[in-house]
Tab-separated table of C-alpha atoms and ligand atoms in Angstrom:
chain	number	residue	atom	x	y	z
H	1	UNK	CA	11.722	55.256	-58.581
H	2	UNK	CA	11.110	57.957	-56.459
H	3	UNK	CA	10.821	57.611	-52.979
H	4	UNK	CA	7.105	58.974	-52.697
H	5	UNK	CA	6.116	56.478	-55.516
H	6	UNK	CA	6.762	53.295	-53.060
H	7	UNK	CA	4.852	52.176	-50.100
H	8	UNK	CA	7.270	51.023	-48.275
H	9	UNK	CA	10.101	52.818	-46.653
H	10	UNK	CA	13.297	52.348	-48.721
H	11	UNK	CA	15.102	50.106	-45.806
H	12	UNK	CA	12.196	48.074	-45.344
H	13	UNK	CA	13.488	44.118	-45.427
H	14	UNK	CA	11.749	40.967	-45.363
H	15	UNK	CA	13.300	38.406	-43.647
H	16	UNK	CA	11.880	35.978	-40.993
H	17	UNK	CA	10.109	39.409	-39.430
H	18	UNK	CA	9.840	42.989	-41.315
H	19	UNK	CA	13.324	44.870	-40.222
H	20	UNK	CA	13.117	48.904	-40.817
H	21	UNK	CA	16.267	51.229	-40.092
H	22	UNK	CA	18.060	47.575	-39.467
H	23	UNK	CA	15.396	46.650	-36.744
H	24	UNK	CA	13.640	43.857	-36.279
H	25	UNK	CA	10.198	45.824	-35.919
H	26	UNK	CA	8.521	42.704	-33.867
H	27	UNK	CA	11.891	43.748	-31.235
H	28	UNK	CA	10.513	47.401	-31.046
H	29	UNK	CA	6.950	46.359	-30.823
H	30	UNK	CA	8.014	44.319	-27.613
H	31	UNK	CA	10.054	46.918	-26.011
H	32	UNK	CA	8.302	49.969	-26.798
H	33	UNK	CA	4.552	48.584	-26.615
H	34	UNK	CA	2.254	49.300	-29.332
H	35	UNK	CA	0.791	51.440	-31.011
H	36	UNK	CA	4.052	52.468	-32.152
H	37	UNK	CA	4.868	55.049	-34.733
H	38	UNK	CA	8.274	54.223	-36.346
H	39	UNK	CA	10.467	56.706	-38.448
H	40	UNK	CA	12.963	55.497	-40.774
H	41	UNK	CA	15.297	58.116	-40.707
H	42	UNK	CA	17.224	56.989	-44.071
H	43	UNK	CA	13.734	57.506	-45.965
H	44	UNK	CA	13.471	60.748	-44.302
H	45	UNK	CA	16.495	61.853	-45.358
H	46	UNK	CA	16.562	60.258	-48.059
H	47	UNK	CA	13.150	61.843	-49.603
H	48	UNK	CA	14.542	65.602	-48.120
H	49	UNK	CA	17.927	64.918	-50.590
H	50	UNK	CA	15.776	64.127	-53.628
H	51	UNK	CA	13.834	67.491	-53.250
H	52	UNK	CA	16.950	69.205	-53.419
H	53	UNK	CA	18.722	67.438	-56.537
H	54	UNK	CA	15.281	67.727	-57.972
H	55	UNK	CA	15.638	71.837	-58.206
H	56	UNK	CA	18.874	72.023	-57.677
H	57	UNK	CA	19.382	73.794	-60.877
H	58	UNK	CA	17.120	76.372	-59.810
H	59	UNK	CA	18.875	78.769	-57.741
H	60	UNK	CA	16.220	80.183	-55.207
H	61	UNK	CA	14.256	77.901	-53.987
H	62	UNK	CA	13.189	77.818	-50.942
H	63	UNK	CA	11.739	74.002	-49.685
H	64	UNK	CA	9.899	74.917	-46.463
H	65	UNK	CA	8.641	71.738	-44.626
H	66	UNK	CA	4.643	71.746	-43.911
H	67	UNK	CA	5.125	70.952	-40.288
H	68	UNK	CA	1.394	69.831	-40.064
H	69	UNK	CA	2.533	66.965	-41.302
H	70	UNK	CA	4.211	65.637	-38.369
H	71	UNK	CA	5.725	68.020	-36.006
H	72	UNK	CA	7.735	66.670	-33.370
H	73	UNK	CA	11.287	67.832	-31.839
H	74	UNK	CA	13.559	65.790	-33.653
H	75	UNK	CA	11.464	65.746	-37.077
H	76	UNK	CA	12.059	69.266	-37.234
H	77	UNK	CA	16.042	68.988	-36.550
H	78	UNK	CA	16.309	66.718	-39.130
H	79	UNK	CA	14.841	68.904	-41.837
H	80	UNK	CA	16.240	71.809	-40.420
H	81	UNK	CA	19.857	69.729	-40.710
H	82	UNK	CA	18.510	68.693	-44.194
H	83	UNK	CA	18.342	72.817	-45.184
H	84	UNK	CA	14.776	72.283	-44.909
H	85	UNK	CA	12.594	76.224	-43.652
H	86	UNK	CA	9.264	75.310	-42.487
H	87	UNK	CA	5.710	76.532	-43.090
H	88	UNK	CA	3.810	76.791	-39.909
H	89	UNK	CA	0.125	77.011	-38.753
H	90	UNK	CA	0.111	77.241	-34.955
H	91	UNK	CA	1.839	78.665	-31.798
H	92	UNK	CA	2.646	75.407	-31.240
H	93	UNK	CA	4.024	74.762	-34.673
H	94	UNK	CA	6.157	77.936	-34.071
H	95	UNK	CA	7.386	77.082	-30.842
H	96	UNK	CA	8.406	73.473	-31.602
H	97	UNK	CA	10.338	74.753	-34.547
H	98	UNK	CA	11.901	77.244	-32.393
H	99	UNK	CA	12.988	75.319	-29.603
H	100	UNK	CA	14.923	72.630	-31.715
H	101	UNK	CA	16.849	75.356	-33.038
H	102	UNK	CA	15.856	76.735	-35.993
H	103	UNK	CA	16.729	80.073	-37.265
H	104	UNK	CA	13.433	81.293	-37.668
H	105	UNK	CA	13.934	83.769	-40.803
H	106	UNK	CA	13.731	80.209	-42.469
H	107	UNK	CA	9.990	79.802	-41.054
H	108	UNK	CA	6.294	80.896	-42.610
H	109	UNK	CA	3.421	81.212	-40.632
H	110	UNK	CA	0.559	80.173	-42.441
H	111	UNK	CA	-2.965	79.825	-41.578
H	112	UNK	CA	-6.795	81.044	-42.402
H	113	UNK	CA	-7.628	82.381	-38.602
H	114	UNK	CA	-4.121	83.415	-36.463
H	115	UNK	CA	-5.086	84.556	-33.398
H	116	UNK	CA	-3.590	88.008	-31.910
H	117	UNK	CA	-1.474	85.811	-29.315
H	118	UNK	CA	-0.184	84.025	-32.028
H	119	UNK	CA	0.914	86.921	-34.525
H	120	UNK	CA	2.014	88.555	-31.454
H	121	UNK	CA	4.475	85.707	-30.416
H	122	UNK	CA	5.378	85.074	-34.263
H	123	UNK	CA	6.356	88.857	-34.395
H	124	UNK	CA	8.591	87.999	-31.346
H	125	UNK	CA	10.257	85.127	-33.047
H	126	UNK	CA	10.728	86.874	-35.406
H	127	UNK	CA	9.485	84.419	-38.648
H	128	UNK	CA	10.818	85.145	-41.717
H	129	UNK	CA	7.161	85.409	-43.665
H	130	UNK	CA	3.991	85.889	-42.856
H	131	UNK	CA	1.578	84.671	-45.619
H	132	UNK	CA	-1.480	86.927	-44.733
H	133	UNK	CA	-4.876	85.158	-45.719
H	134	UNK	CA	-7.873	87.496	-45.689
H	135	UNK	CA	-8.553	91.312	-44.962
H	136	UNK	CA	-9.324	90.638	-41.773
H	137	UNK	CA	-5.916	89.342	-40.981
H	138	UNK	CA	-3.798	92.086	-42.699
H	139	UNK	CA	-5.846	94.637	-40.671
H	140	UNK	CA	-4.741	93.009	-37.844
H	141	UNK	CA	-1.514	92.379	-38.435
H	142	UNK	CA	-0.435	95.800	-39.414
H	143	UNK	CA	-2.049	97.152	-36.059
H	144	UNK	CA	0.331	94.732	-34.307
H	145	UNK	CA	3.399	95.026	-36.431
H	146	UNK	CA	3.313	99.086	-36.018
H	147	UNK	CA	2.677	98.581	-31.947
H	148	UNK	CA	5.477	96.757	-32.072
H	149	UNK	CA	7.401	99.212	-34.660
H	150	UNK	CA	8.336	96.615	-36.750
H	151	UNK	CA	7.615	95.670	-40.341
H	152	UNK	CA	6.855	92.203	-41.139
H	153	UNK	CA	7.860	90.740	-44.416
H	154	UNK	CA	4.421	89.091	-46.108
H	155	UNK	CA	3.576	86.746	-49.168
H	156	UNK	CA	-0.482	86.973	-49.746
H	157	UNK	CA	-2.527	84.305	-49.807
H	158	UNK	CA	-4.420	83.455	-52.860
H	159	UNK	CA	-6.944	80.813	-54.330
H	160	UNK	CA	-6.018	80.100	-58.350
H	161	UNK	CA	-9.315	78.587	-58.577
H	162	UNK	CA	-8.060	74.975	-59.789
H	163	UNK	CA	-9.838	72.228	-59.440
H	164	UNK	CA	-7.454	69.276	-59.006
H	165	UNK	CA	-8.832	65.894	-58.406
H	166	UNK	CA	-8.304	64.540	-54.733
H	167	UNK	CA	-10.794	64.472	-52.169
H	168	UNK	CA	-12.983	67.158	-51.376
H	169	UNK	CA	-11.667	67.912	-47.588
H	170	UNK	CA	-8.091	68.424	-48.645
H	171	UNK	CA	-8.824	70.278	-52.018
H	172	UNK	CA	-7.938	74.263	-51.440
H	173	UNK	CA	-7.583	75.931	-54.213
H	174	UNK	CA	-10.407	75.770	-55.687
H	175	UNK	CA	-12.594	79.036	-55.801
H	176	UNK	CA	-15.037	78.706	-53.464
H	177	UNK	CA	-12.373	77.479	-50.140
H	178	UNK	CA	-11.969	79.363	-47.004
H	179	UNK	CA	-8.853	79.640	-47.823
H	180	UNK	CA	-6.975	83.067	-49.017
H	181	UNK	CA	-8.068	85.696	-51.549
H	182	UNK	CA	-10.209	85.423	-54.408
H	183	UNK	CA	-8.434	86.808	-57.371
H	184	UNK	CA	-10.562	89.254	-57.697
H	185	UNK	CA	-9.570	91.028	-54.492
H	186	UNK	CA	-5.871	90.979	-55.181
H	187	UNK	CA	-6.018	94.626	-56.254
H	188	UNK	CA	-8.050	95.853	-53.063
H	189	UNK	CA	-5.911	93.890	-50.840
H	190	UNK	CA	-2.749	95.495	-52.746
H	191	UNK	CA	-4.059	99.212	-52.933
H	192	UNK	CA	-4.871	98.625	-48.901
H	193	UNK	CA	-1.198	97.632	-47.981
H	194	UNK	CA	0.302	100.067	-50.666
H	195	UNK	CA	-1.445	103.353	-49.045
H	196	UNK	CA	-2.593	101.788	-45.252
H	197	UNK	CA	-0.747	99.226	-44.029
H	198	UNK	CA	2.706	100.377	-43.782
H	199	UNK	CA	3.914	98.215	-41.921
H	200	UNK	CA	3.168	95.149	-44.028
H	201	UNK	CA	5.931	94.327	-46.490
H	202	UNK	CA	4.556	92.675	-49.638
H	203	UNK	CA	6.930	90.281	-51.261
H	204	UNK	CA	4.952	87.994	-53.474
H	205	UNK	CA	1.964	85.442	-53.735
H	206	UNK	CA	1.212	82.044	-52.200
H	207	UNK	CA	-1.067	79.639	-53.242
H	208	UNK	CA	-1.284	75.818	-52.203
H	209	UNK	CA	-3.779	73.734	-54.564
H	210	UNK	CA	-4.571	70.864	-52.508
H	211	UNK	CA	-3.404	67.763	-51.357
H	212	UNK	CA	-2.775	64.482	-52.579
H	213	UNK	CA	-2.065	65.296	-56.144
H	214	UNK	CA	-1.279	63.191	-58.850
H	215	UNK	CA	-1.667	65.387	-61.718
H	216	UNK	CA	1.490	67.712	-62.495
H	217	UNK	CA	-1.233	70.016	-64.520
H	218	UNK	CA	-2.614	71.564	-61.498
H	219	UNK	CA	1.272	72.664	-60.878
H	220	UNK	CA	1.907	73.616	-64.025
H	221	UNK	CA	-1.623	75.828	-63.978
H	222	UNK	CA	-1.284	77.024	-60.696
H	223	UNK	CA	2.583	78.076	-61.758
H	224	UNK	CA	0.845	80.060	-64.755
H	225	UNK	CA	-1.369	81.345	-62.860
H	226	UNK	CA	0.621	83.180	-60.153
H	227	UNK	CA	3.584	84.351	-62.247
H	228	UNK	CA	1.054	86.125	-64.812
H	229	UNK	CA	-0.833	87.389	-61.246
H	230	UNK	CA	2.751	88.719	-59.678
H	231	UNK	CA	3.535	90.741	-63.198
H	232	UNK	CA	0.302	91.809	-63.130
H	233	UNK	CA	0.467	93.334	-60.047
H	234	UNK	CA	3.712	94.378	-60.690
H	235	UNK	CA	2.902	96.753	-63.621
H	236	UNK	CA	-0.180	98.197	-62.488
H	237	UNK	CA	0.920	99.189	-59.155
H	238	UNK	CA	4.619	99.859	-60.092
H	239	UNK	CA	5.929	97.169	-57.262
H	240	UNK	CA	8.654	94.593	-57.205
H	241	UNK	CA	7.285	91.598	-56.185
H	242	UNK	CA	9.449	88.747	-56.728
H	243	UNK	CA	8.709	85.689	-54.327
H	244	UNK	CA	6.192	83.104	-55.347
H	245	UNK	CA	5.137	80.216	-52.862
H	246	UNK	CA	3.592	77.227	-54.513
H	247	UNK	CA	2.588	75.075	-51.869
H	248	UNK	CA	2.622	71.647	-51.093
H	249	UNK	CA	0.186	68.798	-52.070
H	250	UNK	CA	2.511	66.513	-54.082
H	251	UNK	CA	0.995	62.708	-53.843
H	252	UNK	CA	2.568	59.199	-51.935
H	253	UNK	CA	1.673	55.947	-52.523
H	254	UNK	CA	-0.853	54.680	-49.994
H	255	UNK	CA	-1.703	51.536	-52.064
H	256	UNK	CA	-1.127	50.074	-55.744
H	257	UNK	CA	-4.136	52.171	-56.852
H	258	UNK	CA	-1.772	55.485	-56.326
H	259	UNK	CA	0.298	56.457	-59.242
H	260	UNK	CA	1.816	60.075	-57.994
H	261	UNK	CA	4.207	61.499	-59.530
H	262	UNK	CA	7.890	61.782	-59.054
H	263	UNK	CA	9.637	64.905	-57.418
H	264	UNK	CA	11.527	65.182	-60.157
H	265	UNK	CA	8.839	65.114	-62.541
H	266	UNK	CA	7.449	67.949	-59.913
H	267	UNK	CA	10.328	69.950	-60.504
H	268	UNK	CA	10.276	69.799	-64.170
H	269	UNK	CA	6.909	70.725	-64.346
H	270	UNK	CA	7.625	73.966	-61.808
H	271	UNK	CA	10.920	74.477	-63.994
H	272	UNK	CA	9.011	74.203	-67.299
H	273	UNK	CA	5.894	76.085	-66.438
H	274	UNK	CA	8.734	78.861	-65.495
H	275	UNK	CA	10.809	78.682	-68.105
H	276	UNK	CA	7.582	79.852	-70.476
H	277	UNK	CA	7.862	83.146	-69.106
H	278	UNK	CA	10.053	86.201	-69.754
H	279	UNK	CA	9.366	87.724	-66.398
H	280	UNK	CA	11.673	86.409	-63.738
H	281	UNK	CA	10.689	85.618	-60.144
H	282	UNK	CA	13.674	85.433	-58.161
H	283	UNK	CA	12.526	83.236	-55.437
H	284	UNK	CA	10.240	80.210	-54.942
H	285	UNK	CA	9.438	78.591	-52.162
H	286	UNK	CA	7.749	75.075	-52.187
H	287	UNK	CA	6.552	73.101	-48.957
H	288	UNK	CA	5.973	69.518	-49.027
H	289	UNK	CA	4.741	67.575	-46.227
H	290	UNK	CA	3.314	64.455	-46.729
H	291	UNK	CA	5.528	63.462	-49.285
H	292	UNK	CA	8.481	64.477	-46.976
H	293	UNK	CA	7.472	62.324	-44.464
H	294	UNK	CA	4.215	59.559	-45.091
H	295	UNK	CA	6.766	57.311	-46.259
H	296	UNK	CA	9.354	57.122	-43.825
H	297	UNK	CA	7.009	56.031	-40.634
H	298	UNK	CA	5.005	52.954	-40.284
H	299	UNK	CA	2.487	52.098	-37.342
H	300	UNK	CA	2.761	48.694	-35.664
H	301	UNK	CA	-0.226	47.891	-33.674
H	302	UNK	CA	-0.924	44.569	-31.893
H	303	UNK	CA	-3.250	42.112	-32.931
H	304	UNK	CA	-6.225	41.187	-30.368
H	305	UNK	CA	-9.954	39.898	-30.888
H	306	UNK	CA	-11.637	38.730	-34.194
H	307	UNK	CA	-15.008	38.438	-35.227
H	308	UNK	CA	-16.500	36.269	-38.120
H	309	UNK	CA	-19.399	37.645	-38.890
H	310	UNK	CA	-21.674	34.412	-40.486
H	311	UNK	CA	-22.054	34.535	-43.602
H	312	UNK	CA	-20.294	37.965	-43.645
H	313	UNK	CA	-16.557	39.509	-43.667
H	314	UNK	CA	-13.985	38.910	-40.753
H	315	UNK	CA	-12.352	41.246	-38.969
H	316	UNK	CA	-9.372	41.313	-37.208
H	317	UNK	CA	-8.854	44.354	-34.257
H	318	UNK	CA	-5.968	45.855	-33.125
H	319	UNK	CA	-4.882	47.935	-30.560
H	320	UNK	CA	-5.016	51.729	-32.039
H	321	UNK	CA	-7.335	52.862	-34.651
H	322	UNK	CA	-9.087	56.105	-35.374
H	323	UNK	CA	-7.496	58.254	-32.278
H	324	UNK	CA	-4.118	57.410	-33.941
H	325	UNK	CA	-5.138	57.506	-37.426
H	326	UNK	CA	-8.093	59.349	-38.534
H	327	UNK	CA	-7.420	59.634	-41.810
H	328	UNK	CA	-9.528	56.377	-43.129
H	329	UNK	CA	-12.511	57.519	-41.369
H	330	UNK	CA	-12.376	61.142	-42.132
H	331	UNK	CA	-11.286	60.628	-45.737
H	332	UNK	CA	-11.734	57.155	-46.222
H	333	UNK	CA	-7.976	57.008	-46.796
H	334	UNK	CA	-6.544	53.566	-47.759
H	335	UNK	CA	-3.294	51.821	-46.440
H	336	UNK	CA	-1.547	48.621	-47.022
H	337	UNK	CA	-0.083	46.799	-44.608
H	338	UNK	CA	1.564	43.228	-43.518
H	339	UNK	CA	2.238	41.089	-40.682
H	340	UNK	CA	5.640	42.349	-38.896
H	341	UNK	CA	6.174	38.372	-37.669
H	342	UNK	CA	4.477	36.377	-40.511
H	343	UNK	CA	6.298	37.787	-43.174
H	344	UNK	CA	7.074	34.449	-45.565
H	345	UNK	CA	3.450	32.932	-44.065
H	346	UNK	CA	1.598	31.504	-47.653
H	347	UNK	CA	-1.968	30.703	-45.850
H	348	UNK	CA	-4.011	34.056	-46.144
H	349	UNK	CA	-7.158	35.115	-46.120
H	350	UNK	CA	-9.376	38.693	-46.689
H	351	UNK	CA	-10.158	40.615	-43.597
H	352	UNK	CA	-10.870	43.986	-42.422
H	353	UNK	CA	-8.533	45.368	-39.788
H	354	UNK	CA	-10.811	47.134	-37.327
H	355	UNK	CA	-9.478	50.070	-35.024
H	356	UNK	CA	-10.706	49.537	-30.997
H	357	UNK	CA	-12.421	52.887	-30.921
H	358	UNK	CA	-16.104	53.250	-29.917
H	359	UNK	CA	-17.121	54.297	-33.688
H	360	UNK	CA	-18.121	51.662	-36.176
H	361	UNK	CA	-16.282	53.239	-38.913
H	362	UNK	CA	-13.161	53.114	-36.925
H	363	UNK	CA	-12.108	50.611	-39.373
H	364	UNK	CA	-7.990	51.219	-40.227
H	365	UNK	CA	-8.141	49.032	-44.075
H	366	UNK	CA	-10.885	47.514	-45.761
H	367	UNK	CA	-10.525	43.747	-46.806
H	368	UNK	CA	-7.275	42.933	-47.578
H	369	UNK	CA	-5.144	39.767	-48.024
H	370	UNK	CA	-2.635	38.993	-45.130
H	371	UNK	CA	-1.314	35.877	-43.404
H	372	UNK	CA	-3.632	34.308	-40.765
H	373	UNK	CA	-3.360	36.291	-37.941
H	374	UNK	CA	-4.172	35.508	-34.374
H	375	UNK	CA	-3.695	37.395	-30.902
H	376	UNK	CA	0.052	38.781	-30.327
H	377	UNK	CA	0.373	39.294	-34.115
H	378	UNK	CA	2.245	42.563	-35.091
H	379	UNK	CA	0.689	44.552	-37.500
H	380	UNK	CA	2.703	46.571	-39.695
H	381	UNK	CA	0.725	49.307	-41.486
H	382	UNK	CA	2.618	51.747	-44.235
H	383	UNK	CA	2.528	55.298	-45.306
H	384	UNK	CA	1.737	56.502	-41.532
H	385	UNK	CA	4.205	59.718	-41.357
H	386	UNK	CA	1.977	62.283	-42.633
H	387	UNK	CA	-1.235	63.456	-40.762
H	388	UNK	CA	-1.443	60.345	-38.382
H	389	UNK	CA	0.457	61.308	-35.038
H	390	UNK	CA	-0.084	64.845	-36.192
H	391	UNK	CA	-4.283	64.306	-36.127
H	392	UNK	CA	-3.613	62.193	-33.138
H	393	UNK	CA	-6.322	62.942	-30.504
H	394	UNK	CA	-7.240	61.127	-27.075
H	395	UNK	CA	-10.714	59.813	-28.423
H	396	UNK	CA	-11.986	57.079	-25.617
H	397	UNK	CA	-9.104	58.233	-23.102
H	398	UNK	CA	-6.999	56.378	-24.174
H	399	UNK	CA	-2.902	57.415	-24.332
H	400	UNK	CA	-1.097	58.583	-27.717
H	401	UNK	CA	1.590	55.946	-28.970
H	402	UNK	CA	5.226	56.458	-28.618
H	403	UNK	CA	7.369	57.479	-31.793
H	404	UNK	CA	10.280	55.750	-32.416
H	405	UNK	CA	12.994	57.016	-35.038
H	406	UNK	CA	15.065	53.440	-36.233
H	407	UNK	CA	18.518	54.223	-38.115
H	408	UNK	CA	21.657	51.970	-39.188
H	409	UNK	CA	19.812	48.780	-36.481
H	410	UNK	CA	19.612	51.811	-33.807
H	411	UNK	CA	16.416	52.741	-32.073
H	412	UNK	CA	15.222	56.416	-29.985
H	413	UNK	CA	12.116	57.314	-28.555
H	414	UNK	CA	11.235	60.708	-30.113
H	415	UNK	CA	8.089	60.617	-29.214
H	416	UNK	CA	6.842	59.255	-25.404
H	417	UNK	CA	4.132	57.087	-24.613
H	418	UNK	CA	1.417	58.872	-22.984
H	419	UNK	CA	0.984	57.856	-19.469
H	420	UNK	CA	-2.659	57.462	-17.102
H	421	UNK	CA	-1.358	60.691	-15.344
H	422	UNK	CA	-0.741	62.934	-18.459
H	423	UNK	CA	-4.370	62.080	-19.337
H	424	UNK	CA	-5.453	63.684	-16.037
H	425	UNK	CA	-2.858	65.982	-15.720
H	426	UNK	CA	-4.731	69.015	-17.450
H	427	UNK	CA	-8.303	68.448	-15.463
H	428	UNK	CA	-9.091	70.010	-12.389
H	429	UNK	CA	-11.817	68.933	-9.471
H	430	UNK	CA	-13.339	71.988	-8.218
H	431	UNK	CA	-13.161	72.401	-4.436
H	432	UNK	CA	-16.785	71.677	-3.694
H	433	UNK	CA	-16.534	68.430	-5.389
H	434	UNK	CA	-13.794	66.983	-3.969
H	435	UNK	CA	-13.774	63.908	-2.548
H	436	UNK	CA	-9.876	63.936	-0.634
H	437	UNK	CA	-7.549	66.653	0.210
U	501	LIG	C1	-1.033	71.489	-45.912
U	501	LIG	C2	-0.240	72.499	-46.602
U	501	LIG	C3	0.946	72.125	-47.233
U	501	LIG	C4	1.436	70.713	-47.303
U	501	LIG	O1	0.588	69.874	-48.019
U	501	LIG	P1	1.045	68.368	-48.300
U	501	LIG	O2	-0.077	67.799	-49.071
U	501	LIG	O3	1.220	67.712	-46.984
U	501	LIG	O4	2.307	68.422	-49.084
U	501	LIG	C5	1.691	73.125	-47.832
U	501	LIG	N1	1.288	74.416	-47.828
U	501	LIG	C6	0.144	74.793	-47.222
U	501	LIG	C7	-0.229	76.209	-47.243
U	501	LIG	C8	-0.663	73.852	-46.600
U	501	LIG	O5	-1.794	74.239	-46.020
């Protein structure tokens, strides 16, 4: 089994409490506090060596990490120690990457609306590929390359038009999406940057399909699709293009009711959808990010109040919710979880696990079977890597969780706890309404 096919991290064990990385995660809960986000750096690693046995018999390819994902210091010198490049969608993203050391020809900024202080700083950095989304964009981005008298190296951006089945907020490749150009402006886009935009480099096509996919047909279409677009392109405008980006999107396993597929079944279908074709392209680049990392963290929370409603469910609180995962109540995402300190418990019952955020659908899992739980219980909820701290927001003022990365029964803090003062740090009281001096 692959490791984006389980729910649990791969170290997980149950013994009298839930141990991850070789710690007892009820031990972290008490000396970290909860929320806690918790990476299992085996998992991590683990997952980041199967993508590259999975295509290692392709020669150039190219797995860039979707920071988005989760984007933290020591995330990103992992998978940059794990040959891992990484696609990019913010300054931020950029200058996280940066600062842990990456050598940023291994980095692609990405995104549907860069701002001129971001190309600007990107250009500086000197990222390896711009993938340019819109006419707007490459307009914009030749003005500052030739400022700057450089020429950037760029993949473009382009919607396939498939439909693949996952929810509607995280489909994107689909025709009508904001996202990159319709096929049908390829060859004004081209003709632009062939006689305008000289200092735009064109180097291939990039597409990314969507999110949460369980069907390797959308690869193996979208795969068609670009390589017939690049040769296209090729022989009607007499140009070499020979990168292809495919995007991310592959599936995890949230609950039972998730069957993705492998990464090695993704790589055969990217390898076989290929292999069809007489036209080589040289280099692919592919960027995971939830299946890189959903499975190697876990969230503990704390158990506090519960509320029977008569003749209705029960539900149990804890002490995060919706600011530290807003993925159930944006997408109505599921997630499985289990009690960190009641693991061999046999009395159970259904509840709901509610979130403490002022929102009643700040509701983290929707009736599900777990031990008895009372105040002081530990929570342990799965598949929280991907697009939890990363969505994180300060909803109800109230401080983001800590990340801890657990390996071989070690602990770190990689991520602090906020504190009362870094909520206020970033608000100012204008002179006429202060109070003290
Ligand atoms: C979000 C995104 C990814 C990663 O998607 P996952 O589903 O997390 O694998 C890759 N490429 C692009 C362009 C994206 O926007």
């Amino acid at each position: 089994m692959s490791i984006n096919q389980s729910i649990k991290p791969y170290t997980l064990e149950e013994k009298e409490h839930l141990f991850l990385g070789g710690c007892d995660l009820v031990d972290l809960a008490k000396k970290y506090g909860t929320p806690l986000y918790v990476i299992d750096e085996a998992t991590l690693r683990g997952i980041c060596r199967e993508y590259k046995k999975a295509f290692k018999d392709y020669k150039n390819i190219h797995m860039m990490y979707a920071s988005k994902a989760l984007c933290t210091s020591a995330i990103t010198r992992i998978l940059d120690e794990e040959g891992f490049g990484f696609d990019t969608v913010s300054a931020g993203e950029i200058y996280t990457v940066y600062k842990s050391g990456v050598d940023m020809s291994h980095v692609l900024f990405n995104g549907n609306n860069k701002s001129t202080s971001e190309i600007n700083l990107a250009i500086d950095f000197k990222v390896g590929r711009f993938s340019v989304d819109n006419f707007y964009e490459a307009e914009l981005l030749n003005k500052i390359a030739s400022e700057k008298g450089v020429r950037v190296d760029i993949l473009l951006r382009v919607t396939p038009g498939i439909e693949c089945h996952t929810h509607d907020y995280i489909q994107t490749g689909q025709i009508d999406s904001k996202f990159g150009f319709d096929l049908s402006q390829v060859d004004d886009i081209v003709t632009l940057i062939k006689d305008n935009y000289k200092n735009l480099n064109l180097k291939g096509l990039h597409a990314h399909i969507g999110s949460q996919i369980f069907e390797l047909k959308s690869y193996y279409d979208e795969v068609d699709i670009l390589v017939k677009e690049i040769a296209r392109i090729n022989g009607k405008f007499g140009l070499n293009l020979d990168e292809m980006n495919i995007g991310g999107g592959l599936g995890v396993k949230y609950t039972d009711n998730d069957a993705p597929p492998s990464v090695n079944e993704l790589a055969k279908a990217v390898t076989d959808a290929m292999e069809k074709y007489a036209v080589e392209i040289p280099t692919i680049y592919i960027e995971p990010g939830r299946s890189i990392v959903s499975t190697a963290g876990v969230t503990l929370y704390t158990v506090g109040s519960s509320k029977q409603v008569p003749n209705g469910r029960k539900y149990v609180a804890v002490d995060g919710g919706m600011a530290d995962n807003p993925r159930p109540s944006m997408y109505q995402a599921e997630y499985f979880a289990e009690v960190a300190n009641k693991v061999k418990s046999k009395d159970k019952e259904s509840v709901t696990i509610a979130g403490r955020y002022c929102e009643s659908g700040d509701i983290l899992i929707e009736n599900v079977e777990l031990p008895i739980m009372k105040a002081g219980d530990v929570l342990c909820v799965y598949n929280t890597g991907a697009y939890n701290y990363s969505m994180a927001s300060n909803y109800n003022r109230v401080e983001k969780p800590a990340m801890v990365l657990v390996n071989n029964s070690h602990s770190d803090i990689i991520v602090y706890r906020e504190t009362l003062d870094n909520l206020i740090s970033h608000d100012n009281i204008p002179d006429r309404l202060r109070k003290y001096d």
